[in-house]
Short mmCIF file of C-alpha atoms and ligand atoms in Angstrom, two decimals:
data_model
loop_
_atom_site.label_atom_id
_atom_site.label_comp_id
_atom_site.label_asym_id
_atom_site.label_seq_id
_atom_site.Cartn_x
_atom_site.Cartn_y
_atom_site.Cartn_z
CA MET W 1 0.00 0.00 0.00
CA ILE W 2 1.03 3.55 -0.63
CA SER W 3 1.83 5.66 2.43
CA SER W 4 1.75 9.44 2.58
CA THR W 5 5.57 9.30 2.68
CA HIS W 6 5.62 7.61 -0.73
CA ILE W 7 3.37 10.31 -2.15
CA SER W 8 5.55 13.07 -0.65
CA ILE W 9 8.65 11.53 -2.22
CA ALA W 10 6.85 11.17 -5.56
CA ALA W 11 5.73 14.82 -5.38
CA GLN W 12 9.35 15.86 -4.84
CA TYR W 13 10.31 13.84 -7.94
CA ILE W 14 7.65 15.71 -9.94
CA ARG W 15 8.92 19.08 -8.64
CA ASP W 16 12.47 18.03 -9.57
CA GLY W 17 11.40 17.45 -13.18
CA ARG W 18 11.47 13.67 -12.99
CA LEU W 19 8.93 11.02 -14.02
CA VAL W 20 6.46 9.35 -11.66
CA ALA W 21 4.10 6.53 -12.62
CA PHE W 22 0.94 6.68 -10.54
CA PRO W 23 -2.51 5.09 -10.38
CA THR W 24 -5.63 6.84 -11.63
CA GLU W 25 -9.09 5.29 -11.76
CA THR W 26 -8.65 4.57 -15.50
CA VAL W 27 -5.11 3.24 -16.05
CA TYR W 28 -1.66 4.03 -14.60
CA GLY W 29 -0.26 7.35 -15.82
CA LEU W 30 3.32 8.38 -16.53
CA GLY W 31 3.44 11.84 -14.99
CA ALA W 32 5.63 14.91 -15.19
CA ASN W 33 5.26 18.57 -14.24
CA ALA W 34 3.10 19.85 -17.12
CA LEU W 35 4.63 23.33 -16.85
CA ASN W 36 8.22 22.07 -17.26
CA PRO W 37 8.95 21.31 -20.97
CA HIS W 38 12.15 19.40 -20.12
CA ALA W 39 10.27 17.11 -17.77
CA VAL W 40 7.50 16.60 -20.33
CA MET W 41 10.10 15.74 -22.98
CA LYS W 42 11.19 12.80 -20.79
CA ILE W 43 7.67 11.31 -21.06
CA PHE W 44 7.92 11.24 -24.85
CA GLU W 45 11.41 9.73 -24.64
CA LEU W 46 10.60 6.99 -22.14
CA LYS W 47 7.37 6.00 -23.88
CA GLU W 48 8.91 6.37 -27.36
CA ARG W 49 5.83 8.40 -28.14
CA PRO W 50 5.78 10.51 -31.32
CA SER W 51 5.81 14.24 -30.66
CA PHE W 52 2.55 14.73 -32.63
CA ASP W 53 0.58 12.88 -29.95
CA PRO W 54 -0.58 15.40 -27.29
CA LEU W 55 -0.74 14.64 -23.56
CA ILE W 56 -3.66 14.93 -21.16
CA VAL W 57 -3.08 17.27 -18.21
CA HIS W 58 -4.33 16.20 -14.77
CA VAL W 59 -5.34 18.74 -12.14
CA ALA W 60 -7.11 18.62 -8.78
CA THR W 61 -9.60 21.50 -9.01
CA VAL W 62 -11.78 23.32 -11.54
CA GLU W 63 -9.88 26.53 -10.63
CA ASP W 64 -6.73 24.84 -11.94
CA VAL W 65 -8.55 23.90 -15.14
CA LYS W 66 -9.37 27.58 -15.61
CA LYS W 67 -5.73 28.63 -15.12
CA LEU W 68 -4.62 26.32 -17.91
CA THR W 69 -7.41 27.22 -20.34
CA ILE W 70 -9.08 30.29 -21.80
CA THR W 71 -12.78 29.66 -21.89
CA GLN W 72 -16.00 31.28 -20.77
CA ASP W 73 -17.93 28.20 -21.83
CA GLU W 74 -20.60 27.47 -19.23
CA ARG W 75 -20.73 23.88 -20.40
CA LEU W 76 -17.39 23.35 -18.68
CA ASP W 77 -18.97 23.96 -15.26
CA ILE W 78 -21.96 21.77 -16.09
CA LEU W 79 -19.69 18.91 -17.18
CA ALA W 80 -17.33 19.40 -14.22
CA GLU W 81 -20.22 19.30 -11.76
CA LYS W 82 -21.49 16.00 -13.11
CA PHE W 83 -18.37 14.10 -14.18
CA TRP W 84 -15.35 15.39 -12.22
CA PRO W 85 -13.44 13.99 -10.53
CA GLY W 86 -13.82 11.20 -13.07
CA PRO W 87 -12.84 9.56 -16.36
CA LEU W 88 -13.78 12.42 -18.70
CA THR W 89 -11.19 14.48 -20.59
CA ILE W 90 -12.34 17.77 -22.11
CA ILE W 91 -10.44 19.50 -24.93
CA LEU W 92 -10.36 23.27 -24.31
CA PRO W 93 -8.49 26.29 -25.71
CA LYS W 94 -5.19 26.46 -23.82
CA SER W 95 -3.76 29.41 -21.93
CA GLU W 96 -0.22 30.53 -22.66
CA ILE W 97 1.24 28.86 -19.56
CA VAL W 98 0.75 25.42 -21.11
CA PRO W 99 3.96 24.54 -23.00
CA ASN W 100 3.58 23.60 -26.67
CA ILE W 101 5.26 20.25 -26.13
CA VAL W 102 2.31 19.16 -23.95
CA THR W 103 -0.24 19.84 -26.69
CA SER W 104 1.96 18.90 -29.67
CA GLY W 105 1.70 22.47 -30.83
CA LEU W 106 -2.11 22.61 -30.75
CA GLN W 107 -3.85 25.65 -29.29
CA THR W 108 -6.07 23.32 -27.25
CA VAL W 109 -5.32 21.17 -24.22
CA GLY W 110 -6.93 17.95 -23.02
CA ILE W 111 -7.61 18.18 -19.29
CA ARG W 112 -9.25 16.19 -16.50
CA ILE W 113 -9.59 15.78 -12.73
CA PRO W 114 -8.93 12.10 -11.96
CA ASN W 115 -11.02 10.27 -9.39
CA HIS W 116 -8.27 8.56 -7.42
CA PRO W 117 -7.07 9.63 -3.96
CA VAL W 118 -3.39 8.93 -4.78
CA ALA W 119 -3.50 10.86 -8.05
CA LEU W 120 -5.24 13.81 -6.40
CA ASP W 121 -2.88 13.82 -3.45
CA LEU W 122 0.13 13.65 -5.78
CA ILE W 123 -1.14 16.61 -7.83
CA ARG W 124 -1.84 18.66 -4.70
CA GLN W 125 1.50 17.90 -3.06
CA SER W 126 3.43 18.51 -6.30
CA GLY W 127 1.84 21.95 -6.53
CA CYS W 128 1.62 21.77 -10.33
CA PRO W 129 -0.56 20.24 -13.05
CA ILE W 130 0.66 16.80 -14.09
CA ALA W 131 0.86 15.80 -17.76
CA ALA W 132 0.32 12.07 -17.93
CA PRO W 133 -0.34 9.64 -20.75
CA SER W 134 -0.80 5.96 -19.97
CA ALA W 135 2.37 4.43 -18.50
CA ASN W 136 3.18 2.03 -21.35
CA LYS W 137 5.40 2.05 -24.44
CA PHE W 138 3.71 3.83 -27.32
CA GLY W 139 1.13 1.61 -29.05
CA LYS W 140 1.35 -1.19 -26.47
CA ILE W 141 -1.10 -2.52 -23.86
CA SER W 142 -2.19 -0.01 -21.22
CA PRO W 143 -1.27 -0.71 -17.57
CA THR W 144 -3.93 -1.39 -14.95
CA ARG W 145 -1.46 -2.70 -12.31
CA ALA W 146 1.92 -1.42 -11.14
CA LYS W 147 3.59 -4.58 -12.45
CA HIS W 148 2.34 -3.75 -15.98
CA VAL W 149 4.16 -0.41 -15.73
CA PHE W 150 7.32 -2.08 -14.54
CA LYS W 151 7.16 -4.62 -17.41
CA GLN W 152 7.23 -1.91 -20.09
CA LEU W 153 8.88 1.06 -18.38
CA PRO W 154 11.47 -0.22 -15.90
CA GLY W 155 13.33 3.07 -16.38
CA VAL W 156 10.67 5.19 -14.68
CA ASP W 157 12.11 7.32 -11.86
CA TYR W 158 9.41 6.48 -9.28
CA LEU W 159 6.41 4.15 -9.28
CA LEU W 160 3.47 4.45 -6.89
CA ASP W 161 1.77 1.05 -6.54
CA GLY W 162 -1.93 1.65 -5.89
CA GLY W 163 -3.08 -1.85 -6.83
CA LYS W 164 -5.63 -2.57 -9.53
CA THR W 165 -7.29 0.39 -11.26
CA GLN W 166 -11.06 0.63 -10.86
CA VAL W 167 -12.21 1.62 -14.37
CA GLY W 168 -9.63 -0.21 -16.45
CA ILE W 169 -9.83 1.70 -19.75
CA GLU W 170 -8.75 5.23 -20.64
CA SER W 171 -10.93 8.30 -20.16
CA THR W 172 -13.67 9.36 -22.54
CA ILE W 173 -12.36 12.37 -24.51
CA ILE W 174 -14.74 15.03 -25.77
CA SER W 175 -14.42 18.33 -27.56
CA LEU W 176 -16.98 21.13 -27.58
CA ASN W 177 -18.25 22.91 -30.69
CA ASP W 178 -20.91 25.61 -31.16
CA LYS W 179 -23.73 23.10 -31.29
CA GLY W 180 -22.69 20.47 -28.78
CA PHE W 181 -20.01 17.96 -27.86
CA GLU W 182 -18.37 15.25 -29.88
CA ILE W 183 -16.49 12.18 -28.74
CA LEU W 184 -12.84 11.80 -29.74
CA ARG W 185 -12.27 8.65 -27.68
CA HIS W 186 -14.88 6.38 -26.13
CA GLY W 187 -14.67 5.36 -22.47
CA ILE W 188 -16.96 4.27 -19.66
CA ILE W 189 -18.69 7.66 -19.60
CA THR W 190 -20.92 7.17 -22.64
CA GLN W 191 -22.44 9.54 -25.20
CA GLU W 192 -25.90 8.85 -23.69
CA GLU W 193 -24.78 9.95 -20.22
CA ILE W 194 -23.23 13.19 -21.48
CA GLU W 195 -26.24 13.88 -23.70
CA GLN W 196 -28.39 14.05 -20.60
CA ILE W 197 -26.81 17.40 -19.81
CA ILE W 198 -25.51 18.88 -23.08
CA PRO W 199 -26.43 18.18 -26.72
CA TYR W 200 -24.39 15.87 -28.91
CA HIS W 201 -23.23 17.26 -32.23
CA ALA W 202 -20.54 15.63 -34.31
CA PHE W 203 -19.20 17.54 -37.27
CA GLU W 204 -20.06 15.84 -40.54
CA GLN W 205 -16.46 15.02 -41.42
CA ASN W 206 -15.89 13.45 -38.00
CA LYS W 207 -18.81 11.01 -38.17
CA SER W 208 -18.29 7.31 -38.86
CA ASN W 209 -14.92 6.78 -37.20
CA ASN W 210 -13.22 9.54 -39.12
CA ILE W 211 -12.39 11.31 -35.90
CA VAL W 212 -9.86 14.12 -36.07
CA SER W 213 -7.58 13.84 -33.05
CA PRO W 214 -3.82 13.50 -33.28
CA GLY W 215 -2.54 10.29 -31.79
CA MET W 216 -5.76 8.37 -32.40
CA LEU W 217 -4.24 5.72 -34.61
CA LYS W 218 -5.81 2.58 -35.99
CA SER W 219 -3.24 0.41 -34.25
CA HIS W 220 -2.84 0.76 -30.48
CA TYR W 221 -2.98 -1.37 -27.30
CA SER W 222 -1.16 -4.20 -29.14
CA PRO W 223 0.20 -7.27 -27.38
CA ASN W 224 3.58 -8.65 -28.44
CA LYS W 225 2.01 -11.67 -30.07
CA PRO W 226 -0.56 -11.88 -32.86
CA MET W 227 -4.10 -11.12 -31.77
CA TYR W 228 -7.19 -11.54 -33.94
CA LEU W 229 -10.89 -10.88 -33.55
CA LEU W 230 -12.77 -14.20 -33.78
CA GLU W 231 -15.28 -12.60 -36.10
CA SER W 232 -12.58 -11.55 -38.60
CA ASP W 233 -11.09 -13.52 -41.51
CA LEU W 234 -8.72 -15.68 -39.50
CA PRO W 235 -5.53 -17.05 -41.04
CA SER W 236 -6.24 -20.62 -42.23
CA THR W 237 -3.37 -21.95 -40.13
CA ILE W 238 -4.99 -21.06 -36.80
CA ASP W 239 -4.90 -23.94 -34.33
CA ARG W 240 -7.04 -23.36 -31.24
CA SER W 241 -4.95 -25.73 -29.16
CA LYS W 242 -2.07 -23.24 -29.48
CA ALA W 243 -4.23 -20.17 -28.90
CA GLY W 244 -5.43 -18.17 -25.95
CA LEU W 245 -9.04 -17.01 -25.93
CA LEU W 246 -10.12 -13.62 -24.65
CA SER W 247 -13.69 -14.58 -23.89
CA PHE W 248 -16.53 -12.17 -23.21
CA SER W 249 -18.50 -14.37 -20.82
CA GLY W 250 -16.97 -17.86 -20.98
CA GLU W 251 -19.72 -19.51 -23.03
CA GLU W 252 -17.64 -21.23 -25.74
CA THR W 253 -14.18 -21.94 -24.49
CA SER W 254 -13.45 -25.51 -25.54
CA GLY W 255 -10.31 -26.37 -27.46
CA TYR W 256 -8.23 -23.36 -26.40
CA LYS W 257 -4.95 -23.71 -24.56
CA VAL W 258 -5.66 -20.77 -22.24
CA VAL W 259 -8.88 -18.89 -21.56
CA GLU W 260 -9.41 -15.46 -20.01
CA ILE W 261 -13.03 -14.64 -19.17
CA LEU W 262 -13.86 -10.94 -18.94
CA SER W 263 -17.25 -11.08 -17.24
CA GLN W 264 -19.25 -14.22 -16.56
CA ASP W 265 -22.43 -12.18 -16.10
CA LYS W 266 -21.82 -10.13 -19.29
CA ASN W 267 -21.35 -6.89 -17.41
CA LEU W 268 -19.56 -4.45 -19.72
CA ARG W 269 -18.18 -2.40 -16.83
CA THR W 270 -16.53 -5.54 -15.44
CA CYS W 271 -15.20 -6.31 -18.93
CA ALA W 272 -13.55 -2.90 -19.06
CA VAL W 273 -11.95 -3.38 -15.63
CA ASN W 274 -10.51 -6.76 -16.61
CA LEU W 275 -9.66 -6.10 -20.27
CA PHE W 276 -6.03 -4.96 -20.23
CA ALA W 277 -4.93 -7.24 -17.37
CA ALA W 278 -6.34 -10.22 -19.32
CA ILE W 279 -4.47 -9.17 -22.49
CA HIS W 280 -1.26 -8.73 -20.44
CA ARG W 281 -1.63 -12.31 -19.09
CA LEU W 282 -2.30 -13.69 -22.57
CA GLU W 283 0.75 -11.84 -23.87
CA GLU W 284 2.82 -13.62 -21.22
CA ALA W 285 1.17 -17.05 -21.63
CA ASN W 286 2.79 -19.91 -23.53
CA ILE W 287 0.55 -19.61 -26.59
CA ASP W 288 1.16 -18.66 -30.22
CA TYR W 289 -1.65 -16.18 -30.64
CA ILE W 290 -4.67 -14.57 -28.99
CA LEU W 291 -8.22 -14.81 -30.29
CA ALA W 292 -10.71 -12.28 -28.97
CA GLU W 293 -14.49 -12.52 -28.88
CA THR W 294 -16.45 -9.37 -29.63
CA VAL W 295 -18.76 -7.72 -27.11
CA PRO W 296 -22.10 -6.02 -27.87
CA GLU W 297 -21.25 -2.63 -29.36
CA LYS W 298 -23.46 -0.35 -27.34
CA GLY W 299 -22.85 1.78 -24.24
CA ILE W 300 -19.51 0.85 -22.69
CA GLY W 301 -19.20 -1.91 -25.33
CA ILE W 302 -18.31 0.80 -27.88
CA ALA W 303 -15.18 1.68 -25.88
CA ILE W 304 -14.24 -2.00 -25.41
CA MET W 305 -14.61 -2.78 -29.13
CA ASP W 306 -12.55 0.32 -29.94
CA ARG W 307 -9.69 -1.12 -27.83
CA LEU W 308 -10.07 -4.63 -29.32
CA ARG W 309 -10.12 -3.37 -32.93
CA LYS W 310 -7.00 -1.30 -32.32
CA ALA W 311 -5.23 -4.14 -30.46
CA THR W 312 -5.85 -6.52 -33.37
CA TYR W 313 -5.37 -4.03 -36.22
CA LYS W 314 -1.74 -4.66 -37.00
CA TYR W 315 -2.25 -8.42 -37.09
CA GLN W 316 -5.20 -8.35 -39.47
CA PRO W 317 -4.47 -10.83 -42.27
CA ILE W 318 -6.41 -8.74 -44.80
CA LYS W 319 -6.33 -4.95 -44.63
P1 AMP J 1 -3.36 9.01 -23.60
O1 AMP J 1 -2.15 8.62 -24.34
O2 AMP J 1 -4.22 7.85 -23.23
O3 AMP J 1 -3.14 9.93 -22.49
O4 AMP J 1 -4.29 9.80 -24.64
C1 AMP J 1 -4.06 11.07 -25.04
C2 AMP J 1 -4.89 11.29 -26.28
O5 AMP J 1 -5.73 12.42 -26.06
C3 AMP J 1 -4.04 11.69 -27.47
O6 AMP J 1 -3.61 10.54 -28.16
C4 AMP J 1 -4.98 12.53 -28.31
O7 AMP J 1 -5.66 11.73 -29.25
C5 AMP J 1 -5.95 13.09 -27.28
N1 AMP J 1 -5.69 14.50 -27.05
C6 AMP J 1 -4.91 15.05 -26.07
N2 AMP J 1 -4.87 16.39 -26.20
C7 AMP J 1 -5.63 16.69 -27.28
C8 AMP J 1 -5.97 17.90 -27.93
N3 AMP J 1 -5.52 19.07 -27.50
N4 AMP J 1 -6.78 17.83 -29.02
C9 AMP J 1 -7.25 16.65 -29.45
N5 AMP J 1 -6.96 15.46 -28.89
C10 AMP J 1 -6.16 15.47 -27.82
MG1 MG J 2 -2.26 5.60 -23.96
#
């Protein structure tokens, strides 16, 4: 367990311009002082993340959000009231104190207040906003346990082990336009939930998966061994006895060498919590490839299928 001493030491690391991996409710983040461009540069280096892929900034209060942004948009307060602290990132026009390296040169910044006591305490004790992408190598599986961070980023300066994360997939990202909000990345906060308080309006060119957000690539979250969706055109050589199955609810598991069941009662929230840890275990298992069942693509299922499509993209036999 993390003691307050660990958090104080980690906060000193952040103030010193070093990197700290820490738990949030979504996944583990790789954090640096967002106002220190040299510290932020180290995130890109350690993750091997391309510089065109902007970082999300984590703060503890709505007042801090306002310092880092220039907006009079009342929808910010409405969203903050309902969803923060929580797994919602909002893209807003940035103020000049946010270094360009954080936003990859964009005039907007992605920002959120995480709902995790360790993350909030770390931000408060550091005394600065913390830029933090997920604590994994670029394009690889996101970490939902401290050991996942250590597996991919052993070079991190300090790692706060807060156990298993409670949401399991990355935050929902939205941007605001004149007519409403649009979703840049799906998460456990769904379009329907946000629509209860502000209207949804996607720009024509952004509809049907054509979302404009740097860093949103077709391939992401990939394990180090081939992974395919069971519903796709599988290579003819596939042998189930050498495969691991990522099963939605455990209904049809016979013939596989290893099986990971996401949620026996078909609860999509549970699936999200278990998703990345199951893929990490399959990556480490003695199997040749991973086959993944699909989940119903509605509500939280949209976010889960987004992760599964991206995880399997680079292994697709036919593109
Ligand atoms: P992560 O690596 O999980 O922290 O995700 C960060 C993602 O947020 C990036 O890959 C971008 O797609 C998105 N993002 C961050 N900042 C912005 C921004 N200013 N405008 C649009 N998308 C952003
Ligand atoms: Mg990430």
